[in-house]
PDB file of C-alpha atoms in Angstrom:
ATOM      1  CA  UNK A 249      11.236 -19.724 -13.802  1.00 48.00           C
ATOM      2  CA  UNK A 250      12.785 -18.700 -10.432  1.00 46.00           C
ATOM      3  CA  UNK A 251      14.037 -15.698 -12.237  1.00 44.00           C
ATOM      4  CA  UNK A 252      10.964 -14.516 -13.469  1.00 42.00           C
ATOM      5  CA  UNK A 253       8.748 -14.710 -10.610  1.00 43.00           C
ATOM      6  CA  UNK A 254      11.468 -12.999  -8.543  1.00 38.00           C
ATOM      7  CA  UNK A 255      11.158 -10.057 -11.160  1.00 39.00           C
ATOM      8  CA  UNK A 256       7.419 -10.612 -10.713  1.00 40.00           C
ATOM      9  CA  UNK A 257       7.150 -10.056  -6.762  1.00 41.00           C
ATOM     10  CA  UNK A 258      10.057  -7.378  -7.026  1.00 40.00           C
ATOM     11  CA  UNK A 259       7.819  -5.162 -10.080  1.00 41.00           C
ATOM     12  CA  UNK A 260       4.774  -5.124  -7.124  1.00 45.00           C
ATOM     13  CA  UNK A 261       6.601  -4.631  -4.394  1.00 43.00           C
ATOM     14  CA  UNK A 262       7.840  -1.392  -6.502  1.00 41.00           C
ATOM     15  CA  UNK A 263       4.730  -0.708  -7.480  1.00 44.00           C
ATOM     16  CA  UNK A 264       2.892  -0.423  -4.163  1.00 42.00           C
ATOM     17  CA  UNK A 265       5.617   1.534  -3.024  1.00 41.00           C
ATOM     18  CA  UNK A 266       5.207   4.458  -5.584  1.00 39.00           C
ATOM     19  CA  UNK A 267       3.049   7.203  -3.448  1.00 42.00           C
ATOM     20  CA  UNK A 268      -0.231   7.522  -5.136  1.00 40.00           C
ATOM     21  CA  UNK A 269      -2.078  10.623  -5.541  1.00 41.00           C
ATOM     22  CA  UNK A 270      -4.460  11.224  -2.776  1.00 43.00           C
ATOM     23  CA  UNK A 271      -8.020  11.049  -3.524  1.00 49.00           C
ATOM     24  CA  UNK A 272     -11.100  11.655  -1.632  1.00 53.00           C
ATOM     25  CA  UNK A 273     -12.888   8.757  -0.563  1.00 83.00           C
ATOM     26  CA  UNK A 274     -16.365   8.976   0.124  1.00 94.00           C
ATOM     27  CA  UNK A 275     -16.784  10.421   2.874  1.00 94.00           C
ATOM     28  CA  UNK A 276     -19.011   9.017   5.944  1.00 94.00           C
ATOM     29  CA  UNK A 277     -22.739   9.946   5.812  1.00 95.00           C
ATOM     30  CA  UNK A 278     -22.866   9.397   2.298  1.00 96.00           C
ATOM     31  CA  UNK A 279     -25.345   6.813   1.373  1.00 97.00           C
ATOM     32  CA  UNK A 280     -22.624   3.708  -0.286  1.00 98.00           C
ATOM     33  CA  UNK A 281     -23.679   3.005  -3.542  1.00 98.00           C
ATOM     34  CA  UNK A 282     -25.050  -0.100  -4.073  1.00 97.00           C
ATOM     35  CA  UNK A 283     -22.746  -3.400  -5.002  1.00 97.00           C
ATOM     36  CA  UNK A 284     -23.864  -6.264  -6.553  1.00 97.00           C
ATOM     37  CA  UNK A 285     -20.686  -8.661  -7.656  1.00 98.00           C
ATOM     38  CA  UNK A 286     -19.351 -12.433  -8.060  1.00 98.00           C
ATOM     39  CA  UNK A 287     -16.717 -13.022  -6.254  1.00 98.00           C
ATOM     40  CA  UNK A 288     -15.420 -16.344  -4.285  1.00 98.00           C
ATOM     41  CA  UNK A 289     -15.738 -17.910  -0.579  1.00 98.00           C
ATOM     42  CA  UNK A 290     -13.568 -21.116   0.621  1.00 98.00           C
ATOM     43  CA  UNK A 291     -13.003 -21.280  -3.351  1.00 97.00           C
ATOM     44  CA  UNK A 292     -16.517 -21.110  -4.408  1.00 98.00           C
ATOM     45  CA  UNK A 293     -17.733 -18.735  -6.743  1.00 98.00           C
ATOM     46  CA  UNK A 294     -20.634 -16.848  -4.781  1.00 98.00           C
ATOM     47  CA  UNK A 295     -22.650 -13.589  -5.271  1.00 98.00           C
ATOM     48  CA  UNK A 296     -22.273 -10.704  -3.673  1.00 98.00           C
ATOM     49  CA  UNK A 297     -24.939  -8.005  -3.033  1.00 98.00           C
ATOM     50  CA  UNK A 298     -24.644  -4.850  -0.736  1.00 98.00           C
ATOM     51  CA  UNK A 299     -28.421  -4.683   0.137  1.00 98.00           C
ATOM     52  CA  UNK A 300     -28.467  -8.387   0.956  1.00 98.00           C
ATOM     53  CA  UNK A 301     -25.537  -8.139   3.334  1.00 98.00           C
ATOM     54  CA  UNK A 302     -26.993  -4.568   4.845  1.00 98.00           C
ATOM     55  CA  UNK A 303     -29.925  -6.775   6.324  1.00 97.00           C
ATOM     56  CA  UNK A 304     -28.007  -8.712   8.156  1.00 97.00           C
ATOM     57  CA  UNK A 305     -25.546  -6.027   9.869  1.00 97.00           C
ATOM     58  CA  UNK A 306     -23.097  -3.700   8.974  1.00 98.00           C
ATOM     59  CA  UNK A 307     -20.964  -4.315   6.382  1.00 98.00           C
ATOM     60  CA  UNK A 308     -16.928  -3.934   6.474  1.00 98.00           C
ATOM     61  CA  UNK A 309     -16.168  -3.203   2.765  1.00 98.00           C
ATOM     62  CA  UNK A 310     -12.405  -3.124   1.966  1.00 98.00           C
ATOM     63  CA  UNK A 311     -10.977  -2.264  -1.335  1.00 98.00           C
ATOM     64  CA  UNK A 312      -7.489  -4.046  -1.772  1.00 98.00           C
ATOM     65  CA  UNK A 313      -4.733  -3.621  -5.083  1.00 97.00           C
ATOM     66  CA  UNK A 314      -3.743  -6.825  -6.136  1.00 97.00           C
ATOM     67  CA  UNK A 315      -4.450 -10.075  -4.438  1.00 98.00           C
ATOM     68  CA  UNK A 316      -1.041 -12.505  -3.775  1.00 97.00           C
ATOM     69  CA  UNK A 317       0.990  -9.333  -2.723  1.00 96.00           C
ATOM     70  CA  UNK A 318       2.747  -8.717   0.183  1.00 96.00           C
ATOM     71  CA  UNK A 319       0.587  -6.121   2.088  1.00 96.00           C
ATOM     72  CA  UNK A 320      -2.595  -7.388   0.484  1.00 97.00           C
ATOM     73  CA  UNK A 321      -1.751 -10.909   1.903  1.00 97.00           C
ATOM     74  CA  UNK A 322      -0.897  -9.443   5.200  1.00 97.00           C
ATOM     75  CA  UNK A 323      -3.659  -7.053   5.386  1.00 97.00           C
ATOM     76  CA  UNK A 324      -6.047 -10.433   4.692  1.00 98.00           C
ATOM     77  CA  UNK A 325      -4.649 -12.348   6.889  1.00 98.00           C
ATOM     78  CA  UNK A 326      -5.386  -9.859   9.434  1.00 98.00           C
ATOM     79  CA  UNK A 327      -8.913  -9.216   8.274  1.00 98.00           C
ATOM     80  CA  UNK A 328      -9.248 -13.688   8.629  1.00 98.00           C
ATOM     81  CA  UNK A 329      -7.323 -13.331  11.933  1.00 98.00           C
ATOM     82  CA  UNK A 330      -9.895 -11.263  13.426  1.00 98.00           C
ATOM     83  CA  UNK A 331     -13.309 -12.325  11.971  1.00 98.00           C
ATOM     84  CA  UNK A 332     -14.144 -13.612  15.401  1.00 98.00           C
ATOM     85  CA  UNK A 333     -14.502 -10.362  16.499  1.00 98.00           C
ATOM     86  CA  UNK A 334     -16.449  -8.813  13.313  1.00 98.00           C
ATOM     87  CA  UNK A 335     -18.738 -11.601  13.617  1.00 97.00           C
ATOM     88  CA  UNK A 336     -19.451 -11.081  17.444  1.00 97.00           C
ATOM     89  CA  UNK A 337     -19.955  -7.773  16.278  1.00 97.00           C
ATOM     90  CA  UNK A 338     -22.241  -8.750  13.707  1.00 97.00           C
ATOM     91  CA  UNK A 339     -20.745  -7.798  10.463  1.00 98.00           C
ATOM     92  CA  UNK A 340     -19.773  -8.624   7.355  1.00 98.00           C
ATOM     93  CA  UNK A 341     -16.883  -8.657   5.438  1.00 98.00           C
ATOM     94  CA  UNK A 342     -16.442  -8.629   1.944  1.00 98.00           C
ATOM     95  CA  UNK A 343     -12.864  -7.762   0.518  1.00 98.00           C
ATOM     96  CA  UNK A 344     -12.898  -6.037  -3.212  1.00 98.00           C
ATOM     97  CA  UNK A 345     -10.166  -5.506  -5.733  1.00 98.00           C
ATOM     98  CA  UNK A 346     -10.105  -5.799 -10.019  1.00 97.00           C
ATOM     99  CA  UNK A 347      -8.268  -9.218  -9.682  1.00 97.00           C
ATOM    100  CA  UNK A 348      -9.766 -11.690 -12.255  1.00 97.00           C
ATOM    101  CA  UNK A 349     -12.149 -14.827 -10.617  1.00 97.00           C
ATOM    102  CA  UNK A 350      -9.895 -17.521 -10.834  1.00 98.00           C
ATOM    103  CA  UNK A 351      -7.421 -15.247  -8.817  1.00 98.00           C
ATOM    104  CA  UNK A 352      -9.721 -14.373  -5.987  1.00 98.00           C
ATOM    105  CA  UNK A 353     -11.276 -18.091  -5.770  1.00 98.00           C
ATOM    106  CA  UNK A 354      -7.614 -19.044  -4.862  1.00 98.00           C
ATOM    107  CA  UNK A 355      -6.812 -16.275  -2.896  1.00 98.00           C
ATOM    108  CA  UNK A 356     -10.249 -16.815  -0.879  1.00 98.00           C
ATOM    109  CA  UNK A 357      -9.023 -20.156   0.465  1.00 98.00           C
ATOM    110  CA  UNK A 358      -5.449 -19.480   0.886  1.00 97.00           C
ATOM    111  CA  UNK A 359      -4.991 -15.993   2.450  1.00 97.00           C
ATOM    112  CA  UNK A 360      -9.135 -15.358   3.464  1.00 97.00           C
ATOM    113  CA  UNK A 361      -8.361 -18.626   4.942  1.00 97.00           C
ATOM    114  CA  UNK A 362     -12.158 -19.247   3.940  1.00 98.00           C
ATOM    115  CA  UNK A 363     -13.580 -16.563   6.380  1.00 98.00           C
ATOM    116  CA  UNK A 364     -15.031 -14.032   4.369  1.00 98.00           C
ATOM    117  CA  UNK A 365     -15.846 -13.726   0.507  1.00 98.00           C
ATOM    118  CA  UNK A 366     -13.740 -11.157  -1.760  1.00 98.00           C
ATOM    119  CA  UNK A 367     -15.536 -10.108  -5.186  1.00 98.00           C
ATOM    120  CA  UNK A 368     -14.570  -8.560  -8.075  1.00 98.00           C
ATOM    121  CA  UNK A 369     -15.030  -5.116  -8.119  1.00 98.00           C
ATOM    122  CA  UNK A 370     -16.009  -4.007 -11.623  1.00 97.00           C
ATOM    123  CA  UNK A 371     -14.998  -0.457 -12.956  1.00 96.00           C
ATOM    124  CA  UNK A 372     -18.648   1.096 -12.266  1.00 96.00           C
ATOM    125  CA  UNK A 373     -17.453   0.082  -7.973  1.00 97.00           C
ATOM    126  CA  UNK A 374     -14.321   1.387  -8.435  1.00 96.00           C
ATOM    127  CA  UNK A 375     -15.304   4.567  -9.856  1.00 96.00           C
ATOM    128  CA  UNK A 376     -18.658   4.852  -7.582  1.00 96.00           C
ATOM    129  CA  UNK A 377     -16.489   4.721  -4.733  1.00 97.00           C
ATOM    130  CA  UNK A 378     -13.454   6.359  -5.600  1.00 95.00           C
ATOM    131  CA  UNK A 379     -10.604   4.264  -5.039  1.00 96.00           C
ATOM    132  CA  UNK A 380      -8.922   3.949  -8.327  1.00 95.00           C
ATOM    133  CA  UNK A 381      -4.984   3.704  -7.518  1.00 94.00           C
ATOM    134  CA  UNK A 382      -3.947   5.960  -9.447  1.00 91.00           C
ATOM    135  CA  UNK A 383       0.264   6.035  -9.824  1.00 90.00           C
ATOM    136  CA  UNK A 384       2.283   8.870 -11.631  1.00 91.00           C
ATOM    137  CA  UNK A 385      -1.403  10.773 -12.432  1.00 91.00           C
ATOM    138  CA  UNK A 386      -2.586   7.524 -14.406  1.00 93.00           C
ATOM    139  CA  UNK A 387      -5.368   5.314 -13.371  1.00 92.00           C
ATOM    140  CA  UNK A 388      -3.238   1.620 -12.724  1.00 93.00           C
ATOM    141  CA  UNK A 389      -6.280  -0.120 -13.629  1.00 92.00           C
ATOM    142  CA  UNK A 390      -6.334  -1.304  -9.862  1.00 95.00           C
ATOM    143  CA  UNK A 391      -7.963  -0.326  -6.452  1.00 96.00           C
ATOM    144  CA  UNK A 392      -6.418   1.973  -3.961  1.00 95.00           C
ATOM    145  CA  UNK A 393      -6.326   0.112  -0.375  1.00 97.00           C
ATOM    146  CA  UNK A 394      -9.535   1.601   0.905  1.00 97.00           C
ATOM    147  CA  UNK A 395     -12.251   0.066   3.997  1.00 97.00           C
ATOM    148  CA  UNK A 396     -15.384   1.475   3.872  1.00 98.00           C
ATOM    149  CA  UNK A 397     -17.638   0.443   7.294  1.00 98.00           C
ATOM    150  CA  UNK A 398     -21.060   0.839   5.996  1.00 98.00           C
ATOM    151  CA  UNK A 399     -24.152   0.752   8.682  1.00 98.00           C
ATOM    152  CA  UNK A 400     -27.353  -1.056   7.866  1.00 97.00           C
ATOM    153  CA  UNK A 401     -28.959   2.504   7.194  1.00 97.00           C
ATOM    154  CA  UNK A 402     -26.710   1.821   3.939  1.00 98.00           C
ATOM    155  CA  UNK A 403     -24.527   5.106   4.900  1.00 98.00           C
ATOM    156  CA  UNK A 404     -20.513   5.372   5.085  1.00 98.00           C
ATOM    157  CA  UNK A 405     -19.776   5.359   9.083  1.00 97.00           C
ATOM    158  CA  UNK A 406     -15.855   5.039   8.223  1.00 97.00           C
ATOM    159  CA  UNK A 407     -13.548   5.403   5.322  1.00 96.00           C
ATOM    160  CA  UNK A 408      -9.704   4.515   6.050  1.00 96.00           C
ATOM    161  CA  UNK A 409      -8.018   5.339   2.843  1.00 95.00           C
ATOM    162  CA  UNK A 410      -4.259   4.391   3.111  1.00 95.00           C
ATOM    163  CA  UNK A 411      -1.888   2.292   1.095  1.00 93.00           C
ATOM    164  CA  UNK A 412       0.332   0.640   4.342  1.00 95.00           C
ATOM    165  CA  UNK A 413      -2.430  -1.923   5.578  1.00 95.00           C
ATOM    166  CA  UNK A 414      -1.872  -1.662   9.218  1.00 94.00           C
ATOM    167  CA  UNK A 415      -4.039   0.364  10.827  1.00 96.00           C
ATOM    168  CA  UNK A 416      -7.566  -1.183   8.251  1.00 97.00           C
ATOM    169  CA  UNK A 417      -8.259  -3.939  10.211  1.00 98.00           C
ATOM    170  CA  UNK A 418      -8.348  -1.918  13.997  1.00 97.00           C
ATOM    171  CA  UNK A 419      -9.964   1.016  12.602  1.00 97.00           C
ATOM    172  CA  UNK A 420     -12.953  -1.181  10.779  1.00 98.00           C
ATOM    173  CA  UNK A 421     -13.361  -2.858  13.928  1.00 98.00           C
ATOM    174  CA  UNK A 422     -13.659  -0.251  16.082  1.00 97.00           C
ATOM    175  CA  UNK A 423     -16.273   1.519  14.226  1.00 97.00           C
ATOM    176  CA  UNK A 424     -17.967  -1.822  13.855  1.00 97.00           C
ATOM    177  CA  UNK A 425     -18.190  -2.154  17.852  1.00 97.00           C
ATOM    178  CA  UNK A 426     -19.296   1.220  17.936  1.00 96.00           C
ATOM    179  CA  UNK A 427     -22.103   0.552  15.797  1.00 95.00           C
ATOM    180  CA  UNK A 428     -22.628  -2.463  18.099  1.00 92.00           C
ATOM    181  CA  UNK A 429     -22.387  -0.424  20.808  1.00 91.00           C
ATOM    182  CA  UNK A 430     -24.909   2.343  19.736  1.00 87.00           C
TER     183      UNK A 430
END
C-alpha cells in the first residue's frame, strides 16, 4: 500500500514537471465567460456562479491541475493563508480544476482550510478559458495552473499563466488592491 502511493505521488510529481506547451490565456480586457459550477466549501457541496460572485466584488479565479499535489497544495495553502487580505480587498476566490466532487469537498476543508470554495470546472470552462494542460501536444484531461482576476465589469484585469505556483497568489492580490485602489 506504501508502495503504491509512493509510485502515486512520484507519477505527479513527474507529471507537473513535464514543460507544457504554452498557450494563450485570455488575455485582460476580454469579457470572462460566464461560470456557473458545483463545487465544495468547508466540505459542503455549494454552487458556484460567476455573475453572482461579480456583484459582490472582483473575483480571483484560479485554475489549478490536480488537487492533493504538491504545488497545488502549496499554491492553496497560500491562496487560504492570505484570504485576509482578498477579503479586505473585497474579493472572491474561487479555485477551479477537473478533479471529481468528492475530491474537492475534501480538499476544500483540508488544504482551502475552509476559506474559499473550489468547483469543478467542466470541459466547456476549461476550453472557454483556455487552460487545458496540455503535455507532449496532448490535452492531459486537466487544467493548466492559470489565475484569472476578473473586475465586476465581468472583464479579465489579470491572467498569470504559469505552472510553478509562486508568484499566483502576489500577483492576484496586487491587481485585486489595485482594483481596490481605483
Amino acid at each position: 500500500m506504501i508502495q503504491k502511493r509512493f509510485w502515486t505521488v512520484a507519477a505527479a510529481a513527474a507529471l507537473f514537471s513535464i514543460p507544457s506547451v504554452a498557450h494563450a490565456e485570455l488575455a485582460a480586457g476580454t469579457v470572462a465567460p460566464a461560470i456557473s459550477a458545483q463545487g465544495a466549501l468547508a466540505g459542503k457541496i455549494i454552487s458556484f456562479d460567476l455573475a453572482k460572485a461579480l456583484k459582490k466584488g472582483p473575483v480571483v479565479l484560479y485554475f489549478f491541475p490536480k488537487a492533493f499535489t504538491q504545488g497545488c497544495t502549496l499554491e492553496t495553502n497560500a491562496f487560504a493563508e492570505a484570504m485576509p487580505e482578498f477579503e479586505a480587498a473585497g474579493a472572491t476566490v474561487i479555485g477551479m480544476s477537473a478533479d471529481e466532487l468528492p475530491a474537492l469537498k475534501r480538499f476544500s476543508t483540508e488544504e482551502c482550510r475552509s476559506k474559499f470554495a473550489v468547483a469543478k470546472a467542466s470541459r466547456a470552462v476549461i476550453d472557454e478559458y483556455d487552460v487545458a494542460l496540455v503535455m507532449n501536444g496532448k490535452d492531459s484531461g486537466l487544467t493548466d495552473r492559470t489565475s484569472y482576476v476578473i473586475g465586476q465589469d465581468g472583464k479579465i484585469k489579470l491572467a498569470h499563466s504559469d505552472l510553478d505556483w509562486r508568484e499566483h497568489v502576489k500577483l492576484s492580490l496586487a491587481a485585486v488592491k489595485k482594483l481596490k485602489a481605483s
